[in-house]
Short mmCIF file of C-alpha atoms in Angstrom, two decimals:
data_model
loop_
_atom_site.label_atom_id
_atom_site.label_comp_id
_atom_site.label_asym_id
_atom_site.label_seq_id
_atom_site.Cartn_x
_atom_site.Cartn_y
_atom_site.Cartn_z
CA UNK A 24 -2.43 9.37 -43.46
CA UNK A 25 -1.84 8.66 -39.67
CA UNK A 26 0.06 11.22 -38.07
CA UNK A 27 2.12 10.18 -34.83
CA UNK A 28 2.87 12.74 -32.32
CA UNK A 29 4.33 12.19 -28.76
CA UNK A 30 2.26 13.04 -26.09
CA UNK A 31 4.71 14.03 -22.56
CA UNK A 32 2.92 13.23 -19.79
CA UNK A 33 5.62 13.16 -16.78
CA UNK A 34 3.33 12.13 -14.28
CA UNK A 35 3.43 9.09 -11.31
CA UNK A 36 1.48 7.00 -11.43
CA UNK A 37 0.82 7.16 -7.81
CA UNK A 38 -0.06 10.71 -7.91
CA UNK A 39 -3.65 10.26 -9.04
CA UNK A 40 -4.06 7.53 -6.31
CA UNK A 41 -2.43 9.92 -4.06
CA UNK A 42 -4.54 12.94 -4.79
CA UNK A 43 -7.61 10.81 -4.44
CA UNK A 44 -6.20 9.67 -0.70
CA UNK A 45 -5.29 13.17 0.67
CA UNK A 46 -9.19 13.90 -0.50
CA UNK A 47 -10.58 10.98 1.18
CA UNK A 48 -8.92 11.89 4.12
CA UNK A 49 -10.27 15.23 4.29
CA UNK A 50 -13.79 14.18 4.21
CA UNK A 51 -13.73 11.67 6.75
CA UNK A 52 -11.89 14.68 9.07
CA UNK A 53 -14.81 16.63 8.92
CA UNK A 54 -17.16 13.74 9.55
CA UNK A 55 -15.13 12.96 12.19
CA UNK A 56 -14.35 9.29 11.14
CA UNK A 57 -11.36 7.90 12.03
CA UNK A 58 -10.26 5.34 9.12
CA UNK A 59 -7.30 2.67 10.39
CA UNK A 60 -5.88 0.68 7.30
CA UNK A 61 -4.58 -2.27 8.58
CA UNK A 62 -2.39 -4.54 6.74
CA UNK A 63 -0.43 -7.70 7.16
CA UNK A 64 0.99 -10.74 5.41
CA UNK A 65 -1.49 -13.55 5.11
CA UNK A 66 -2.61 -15.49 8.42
CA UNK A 67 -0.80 -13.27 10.92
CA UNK A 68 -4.15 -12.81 12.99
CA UNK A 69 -5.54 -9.65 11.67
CA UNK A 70 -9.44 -11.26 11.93
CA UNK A 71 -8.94 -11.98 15.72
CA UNK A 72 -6.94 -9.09 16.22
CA UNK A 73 -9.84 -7.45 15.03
CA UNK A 74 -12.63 -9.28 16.85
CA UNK A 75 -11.05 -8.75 20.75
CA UNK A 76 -9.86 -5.23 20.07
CA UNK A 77 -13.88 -4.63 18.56
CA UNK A 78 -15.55 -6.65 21.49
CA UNK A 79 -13.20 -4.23 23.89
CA UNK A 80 -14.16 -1.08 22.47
CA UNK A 81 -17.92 -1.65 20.65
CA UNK A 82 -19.26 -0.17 23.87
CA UNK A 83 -17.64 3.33 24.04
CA UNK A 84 -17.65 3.50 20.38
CA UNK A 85 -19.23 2.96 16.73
CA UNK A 86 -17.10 0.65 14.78
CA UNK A 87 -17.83 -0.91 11.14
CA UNK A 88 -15.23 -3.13 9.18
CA UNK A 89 -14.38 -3.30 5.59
CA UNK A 90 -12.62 -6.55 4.71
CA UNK A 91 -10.69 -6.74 1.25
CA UNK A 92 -10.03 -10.00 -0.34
CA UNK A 93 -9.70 -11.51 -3.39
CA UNK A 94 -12.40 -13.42 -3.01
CA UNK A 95 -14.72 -15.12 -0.40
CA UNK A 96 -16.61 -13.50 2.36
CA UNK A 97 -15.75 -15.37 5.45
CA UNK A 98 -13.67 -12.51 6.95
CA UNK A 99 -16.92 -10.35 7.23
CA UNK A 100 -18.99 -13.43 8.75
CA UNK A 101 -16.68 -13.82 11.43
CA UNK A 102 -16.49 -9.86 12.00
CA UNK A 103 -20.57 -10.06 12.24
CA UNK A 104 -20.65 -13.54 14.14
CA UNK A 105 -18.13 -12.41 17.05
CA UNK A 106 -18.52 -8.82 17.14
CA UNK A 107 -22.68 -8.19 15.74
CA UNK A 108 -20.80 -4.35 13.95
CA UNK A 109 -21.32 -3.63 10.59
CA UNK A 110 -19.06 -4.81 8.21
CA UNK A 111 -18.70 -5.75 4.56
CA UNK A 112 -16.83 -7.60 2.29
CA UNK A 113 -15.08 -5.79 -0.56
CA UNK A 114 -13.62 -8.02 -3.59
CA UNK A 115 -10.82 -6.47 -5.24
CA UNK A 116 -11.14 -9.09 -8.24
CA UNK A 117 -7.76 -10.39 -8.30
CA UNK A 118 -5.99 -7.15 -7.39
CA UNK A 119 -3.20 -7.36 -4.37
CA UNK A 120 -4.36 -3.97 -3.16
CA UNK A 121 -7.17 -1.79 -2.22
CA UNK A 122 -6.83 1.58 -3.42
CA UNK A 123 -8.33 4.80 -2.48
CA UNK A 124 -10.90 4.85 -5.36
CA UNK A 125 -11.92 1.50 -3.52
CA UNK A 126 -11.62 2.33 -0.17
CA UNK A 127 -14.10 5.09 -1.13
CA UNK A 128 -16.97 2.07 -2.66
CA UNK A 129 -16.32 0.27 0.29
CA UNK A 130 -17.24 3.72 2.53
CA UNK A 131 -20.09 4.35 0.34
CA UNK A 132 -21.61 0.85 1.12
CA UNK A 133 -21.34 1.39 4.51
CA UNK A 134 -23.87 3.24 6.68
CA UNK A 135 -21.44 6.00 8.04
CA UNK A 136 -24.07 7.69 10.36
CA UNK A 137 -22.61 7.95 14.09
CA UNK A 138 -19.92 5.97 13.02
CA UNK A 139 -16.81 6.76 15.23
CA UNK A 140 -14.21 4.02 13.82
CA UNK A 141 -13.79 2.66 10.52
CA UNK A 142 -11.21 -0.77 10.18
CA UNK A 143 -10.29 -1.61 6.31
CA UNK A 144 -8.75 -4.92 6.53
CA UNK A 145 -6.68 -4.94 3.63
CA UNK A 146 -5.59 -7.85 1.29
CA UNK A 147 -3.16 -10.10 3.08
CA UNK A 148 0.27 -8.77 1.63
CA UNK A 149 3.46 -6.70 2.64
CA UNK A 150 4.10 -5.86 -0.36
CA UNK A 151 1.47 -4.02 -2.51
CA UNK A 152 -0.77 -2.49 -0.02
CA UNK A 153 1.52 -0.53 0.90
CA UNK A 154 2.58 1.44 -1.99
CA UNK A 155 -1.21 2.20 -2.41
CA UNK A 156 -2.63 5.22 -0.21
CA UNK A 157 -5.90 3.84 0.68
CA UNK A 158 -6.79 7.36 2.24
CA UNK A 159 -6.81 6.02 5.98
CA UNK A 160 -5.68 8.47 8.95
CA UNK A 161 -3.51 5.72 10.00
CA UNK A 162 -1.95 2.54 8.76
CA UNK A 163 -0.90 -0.30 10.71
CA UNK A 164 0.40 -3.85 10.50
CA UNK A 165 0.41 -6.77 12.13
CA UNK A 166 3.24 -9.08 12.14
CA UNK A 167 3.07 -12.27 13.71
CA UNK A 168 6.22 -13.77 15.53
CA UNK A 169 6.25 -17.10 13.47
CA UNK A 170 6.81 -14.58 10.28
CA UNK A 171 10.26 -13.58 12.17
CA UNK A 172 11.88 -10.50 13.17
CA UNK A 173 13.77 -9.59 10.32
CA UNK A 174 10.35 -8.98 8.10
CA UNK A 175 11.09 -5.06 8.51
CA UNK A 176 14.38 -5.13 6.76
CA UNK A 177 13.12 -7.53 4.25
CA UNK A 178 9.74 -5.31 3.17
CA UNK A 179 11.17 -1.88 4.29
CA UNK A 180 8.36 0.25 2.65
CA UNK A 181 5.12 -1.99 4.84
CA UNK A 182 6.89 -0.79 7.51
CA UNK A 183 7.93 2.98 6.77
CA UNK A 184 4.24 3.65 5.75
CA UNK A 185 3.07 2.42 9.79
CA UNK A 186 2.27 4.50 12.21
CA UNK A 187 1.57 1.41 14.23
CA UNK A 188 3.13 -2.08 14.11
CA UNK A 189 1.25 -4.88 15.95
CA UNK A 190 3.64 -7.72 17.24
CA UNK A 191 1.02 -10.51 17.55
CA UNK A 192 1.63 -14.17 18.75
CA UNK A 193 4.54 -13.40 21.32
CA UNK A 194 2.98 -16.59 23.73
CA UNK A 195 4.78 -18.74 20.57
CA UNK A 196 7.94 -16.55 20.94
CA UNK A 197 10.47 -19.06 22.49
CA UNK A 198 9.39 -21.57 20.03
CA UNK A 199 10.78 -19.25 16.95
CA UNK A 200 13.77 -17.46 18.38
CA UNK A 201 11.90 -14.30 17.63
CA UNK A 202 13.49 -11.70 19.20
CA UNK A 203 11.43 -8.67 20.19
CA UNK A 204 13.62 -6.09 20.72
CA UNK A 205 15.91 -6.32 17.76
CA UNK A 206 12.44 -6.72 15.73
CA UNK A 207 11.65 -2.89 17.41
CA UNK A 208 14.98 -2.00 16.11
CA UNK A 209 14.81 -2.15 13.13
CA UNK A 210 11.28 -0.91 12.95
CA UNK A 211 12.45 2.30 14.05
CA UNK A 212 15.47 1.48 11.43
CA UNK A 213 12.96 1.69 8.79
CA UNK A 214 10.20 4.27 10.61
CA UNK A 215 11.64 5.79 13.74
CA UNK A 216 8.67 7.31 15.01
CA UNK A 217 6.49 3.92 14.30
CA UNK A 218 4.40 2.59 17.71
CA UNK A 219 5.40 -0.85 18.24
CA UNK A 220 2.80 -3.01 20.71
CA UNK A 221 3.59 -6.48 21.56
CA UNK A 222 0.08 -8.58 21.40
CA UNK A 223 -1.40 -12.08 22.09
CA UNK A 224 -4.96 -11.98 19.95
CA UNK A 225 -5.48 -15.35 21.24
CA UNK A 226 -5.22 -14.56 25.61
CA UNK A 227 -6.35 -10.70 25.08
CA UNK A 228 -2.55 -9.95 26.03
CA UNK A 229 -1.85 -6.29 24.72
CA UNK A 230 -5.32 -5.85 23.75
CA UNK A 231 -6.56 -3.29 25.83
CA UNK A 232 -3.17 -1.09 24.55
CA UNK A 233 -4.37 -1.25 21.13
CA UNK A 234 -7.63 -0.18 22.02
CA UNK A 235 -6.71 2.83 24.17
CA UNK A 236 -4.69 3.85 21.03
CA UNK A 237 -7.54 3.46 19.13
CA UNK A 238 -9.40 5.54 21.74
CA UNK A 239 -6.81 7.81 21.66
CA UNK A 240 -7.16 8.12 17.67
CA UNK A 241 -10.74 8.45 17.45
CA UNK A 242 -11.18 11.53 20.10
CA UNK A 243 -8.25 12.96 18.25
CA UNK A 244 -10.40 12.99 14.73
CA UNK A 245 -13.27 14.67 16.56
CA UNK A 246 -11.59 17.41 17.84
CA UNK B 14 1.36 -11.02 -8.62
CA UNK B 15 2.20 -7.11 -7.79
CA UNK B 16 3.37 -6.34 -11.64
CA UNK B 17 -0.23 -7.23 -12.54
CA UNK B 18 -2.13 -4.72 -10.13
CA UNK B 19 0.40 -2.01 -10.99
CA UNK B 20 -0.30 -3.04 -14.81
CA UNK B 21 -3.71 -2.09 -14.41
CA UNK B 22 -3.49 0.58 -12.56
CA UNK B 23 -1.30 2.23 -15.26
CA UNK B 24 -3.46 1.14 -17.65
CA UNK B 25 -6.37 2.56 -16.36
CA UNK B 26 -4.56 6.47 -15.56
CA UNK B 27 -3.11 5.85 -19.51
CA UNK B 28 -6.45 5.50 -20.82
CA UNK B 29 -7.78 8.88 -18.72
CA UNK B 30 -4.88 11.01 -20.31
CA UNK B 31 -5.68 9.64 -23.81
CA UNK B 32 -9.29 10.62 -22.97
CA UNK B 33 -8.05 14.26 -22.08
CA UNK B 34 -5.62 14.78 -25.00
CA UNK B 35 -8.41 13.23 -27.65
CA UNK B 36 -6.52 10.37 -28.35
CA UNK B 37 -7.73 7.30 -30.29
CA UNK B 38 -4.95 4.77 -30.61
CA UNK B 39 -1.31 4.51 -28.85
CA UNK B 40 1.63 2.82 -30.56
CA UNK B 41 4.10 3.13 -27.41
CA UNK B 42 3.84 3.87 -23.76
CA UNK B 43 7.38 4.73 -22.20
CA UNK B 44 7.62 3.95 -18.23
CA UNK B 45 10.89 5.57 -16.19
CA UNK B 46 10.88 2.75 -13.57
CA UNK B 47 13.25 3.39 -10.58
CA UNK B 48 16.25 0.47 -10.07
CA UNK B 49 14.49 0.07 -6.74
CA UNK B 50 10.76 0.49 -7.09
CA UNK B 51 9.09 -2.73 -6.22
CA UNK B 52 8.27 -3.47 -9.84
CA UNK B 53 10.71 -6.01 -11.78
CA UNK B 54 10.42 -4.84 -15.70
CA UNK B 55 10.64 -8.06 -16.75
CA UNK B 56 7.54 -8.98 -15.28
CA UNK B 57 5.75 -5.85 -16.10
CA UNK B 58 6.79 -6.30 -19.67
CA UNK B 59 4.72 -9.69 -19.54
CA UNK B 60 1.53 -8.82 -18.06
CA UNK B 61 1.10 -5.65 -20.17
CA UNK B 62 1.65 -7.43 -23.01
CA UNK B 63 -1.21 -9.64 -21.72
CA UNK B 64 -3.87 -6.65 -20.32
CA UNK B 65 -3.46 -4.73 -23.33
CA UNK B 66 -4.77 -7.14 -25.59
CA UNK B 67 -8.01 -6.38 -24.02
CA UNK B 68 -7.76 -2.71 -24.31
CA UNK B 69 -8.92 -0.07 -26.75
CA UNK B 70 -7.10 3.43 -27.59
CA UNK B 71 -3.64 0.67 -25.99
CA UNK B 72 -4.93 -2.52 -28.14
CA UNK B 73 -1.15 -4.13 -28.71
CA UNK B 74 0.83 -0.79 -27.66
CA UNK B 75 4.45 -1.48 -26.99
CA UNK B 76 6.74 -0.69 -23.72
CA UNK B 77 9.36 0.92 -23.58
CA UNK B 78 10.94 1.11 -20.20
CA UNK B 79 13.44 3.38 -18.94
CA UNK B 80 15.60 2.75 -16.08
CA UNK B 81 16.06 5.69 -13.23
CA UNK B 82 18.86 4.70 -11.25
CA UNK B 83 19.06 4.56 -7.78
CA UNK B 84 21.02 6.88 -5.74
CA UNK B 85 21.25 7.26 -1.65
CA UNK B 86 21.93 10.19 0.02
CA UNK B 87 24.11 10.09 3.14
CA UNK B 88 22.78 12.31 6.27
CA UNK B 89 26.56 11.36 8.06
CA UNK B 90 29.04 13.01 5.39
CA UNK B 91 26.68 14.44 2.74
CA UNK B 92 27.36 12.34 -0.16
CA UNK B 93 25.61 10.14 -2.78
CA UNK B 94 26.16 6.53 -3.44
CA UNK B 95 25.05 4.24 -5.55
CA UNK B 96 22.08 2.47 -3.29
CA UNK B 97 21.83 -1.34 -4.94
CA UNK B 98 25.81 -2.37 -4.83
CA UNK B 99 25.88 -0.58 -1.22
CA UNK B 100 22.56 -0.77 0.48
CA UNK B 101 21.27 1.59 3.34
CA UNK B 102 24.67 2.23 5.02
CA UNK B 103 26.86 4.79 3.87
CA UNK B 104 30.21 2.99 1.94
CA UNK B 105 32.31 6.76 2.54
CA UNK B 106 31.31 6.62 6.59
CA UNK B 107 29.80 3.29 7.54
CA UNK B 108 26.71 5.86 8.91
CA UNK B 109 23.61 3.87 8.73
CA UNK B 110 21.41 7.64 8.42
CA UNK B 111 20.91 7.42 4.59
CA UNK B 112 17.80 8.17 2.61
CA UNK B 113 16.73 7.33 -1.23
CA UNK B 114 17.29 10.16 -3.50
CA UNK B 115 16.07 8.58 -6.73
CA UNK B 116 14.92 5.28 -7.67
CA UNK B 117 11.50 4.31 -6.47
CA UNK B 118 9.94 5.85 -9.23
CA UNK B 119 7.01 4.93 -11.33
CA UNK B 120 6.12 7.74 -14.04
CA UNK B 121 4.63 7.38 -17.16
CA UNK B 122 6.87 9.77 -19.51
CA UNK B 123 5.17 9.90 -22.84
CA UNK B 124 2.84 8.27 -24.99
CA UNK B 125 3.18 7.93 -28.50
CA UNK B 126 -0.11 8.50 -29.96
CA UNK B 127 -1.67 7.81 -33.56
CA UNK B 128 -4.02 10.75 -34.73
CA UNK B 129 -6.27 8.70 -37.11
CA UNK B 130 -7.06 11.54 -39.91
CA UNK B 131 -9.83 10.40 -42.46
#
């Protein structure tokens, strides 16, 4: 005879994720890694973002890159080809997200020795990502003036989750009637205490801000 | 596709709790989904339908979902609203300082498990 009894389980389904993250976090403190999750909607710059803010800093610092996609590995070439830091590709297999359990593999693959900064380049979404704690000691996002200025009312958890938002692509600003300080507003709407920097990946405009944040970040995890 | 990464991600804590409680087979899952949390049940309803048919212990368990409304909370005059007919700004005082009380939830209430007795 099968017997059916209910089983109450009450329980997020985030929490697990979540417990994993805070732990994650924790270890890379007392390594002294800094870990920036960096997120964005698809084609908003994030691989040259990444490549002139590396090339500015790979001097002073140790950086590797983890790059999450669905599939394909030309994100880590280009890191490699323009930059020469470590950095791997991580396939999430279909999956919109990288979670912590992930972010963890990637770490693992990666040879963590002297290592000072740590960039996961997450899955090109504004969605998803963000409801996932990847256990980074900072997230930021990118979001790229074609993409317009009213993306932070229209995916308002991306951009409560940021420490740091990323305005990229402001040469193209008078072509899209983007404008940038309504944009900041309602950043702040949705995360008042969210950094905003204005950027141009393409002329090194804004740059060097990024990467004294970065700076900033990394002696702040050491000490 | 966000339902389907959330799908599996349930999926995967579901089959850890069966594993804990010693449970071989699940007739019914039932999900408290908040009004809104980025997942749209009918979408979820589809793609478990479609990962479970690969599963074990859930092999063709049903969902049940269960809807957790959402209510804001207004910093300006201290009362609740209802958030999805009035949004982020407070209908009593116009003030725009509001924050979600309930409704971005994603919990897995119960499970309704078969104990298989020889």
């Amino acid at each position: 005879m099968d017997e059916v009894r209910i089983i109450e389980i009450k329980k997020s389904i985030f929490e697990d994720n979540d417990k994993d993250a805070d732990k994650l976090r924790e270890e890379l403190r007392s390594k002294g890694v800094f870990l920036l999750n960096l997120m964005s909607a698809p084609g908003s710059g994030k691989t040259t973002t990444l490549c002139k803010t590396i090339n500015a800093l790979k001097d002073s610092m140790k950086i590797a890159v983890m790059e999450a996609d669905i599939d394909s590995d030309v994100d880590a070439r280009k890191i490699l080809e323009n930059t020469g830091v470590q950095s791997i590709q991580l396939h999430t297999g279909g999956m919109c997200h990288l979670d912590a359990e992930m972010t963890r593999q990637g770490l693992d693959g990666l040879n963590l020795e002297d290592v000072d900064l740590v960039i996961l380049e997450n899955v090109g979404n504004l969605v998803c990502p963000a409801e996932f704690d990847t256990g980074a000691s900072k997230n930021c996002m990118i979001l790229s003036v074609p993409e317009g200025h009213d993306k932070p009312l229209k995916y308002p958890l991306m951009f409560s989750v940021c420490d740091l938002v990323l305005i990229n692509k402001i040469d193209v600003m008078p072509y899209f009637d983007f404008d940038l300080k309504l944009c900041e507003e309602y950043i702040h709407m949705r995360n008042p205490n969210a950094t905003v920097i204005p950027i141009c990946a393409k002329s090194g405009e804004g740059i060097d801000k990024f990467a004294s944040y970065l700076k900033q970040n990394v002696k702040a995890a050491k000490a | 596709m966000h339902e389907l990464g959330v799908a599996f991600h349930c999926i995967k804590e579901i089959n850890k709790l069966a594993e804990e409680n010693g449970v071989e087979k699940i007739n019914s899952v039932t999900i408290q989904l908040g009004e809104v949390s980025t997942v749209i049940p009918e979408y979820f309803e589809d793609v478990w339908k479609w990962a479970v048919k690969k599963e074990t212990v859930l092999k063709d368990a049903a969902l049940k979902i269960e809807i957790i409304n959402a209510v804001t909370h207004c910093n300006g005059c201290g009362q609740d609203y209802p958030t999805v007919k009035y949004g982020r700004t407070c209908p009593h005082c116009s003030s725009p300082d509001t924050y979600l009380v309930t409704g971005n939830e994603f919990i897995i209430k119960e499970l309704e498990a078969v104990d298989t007795r020889a």
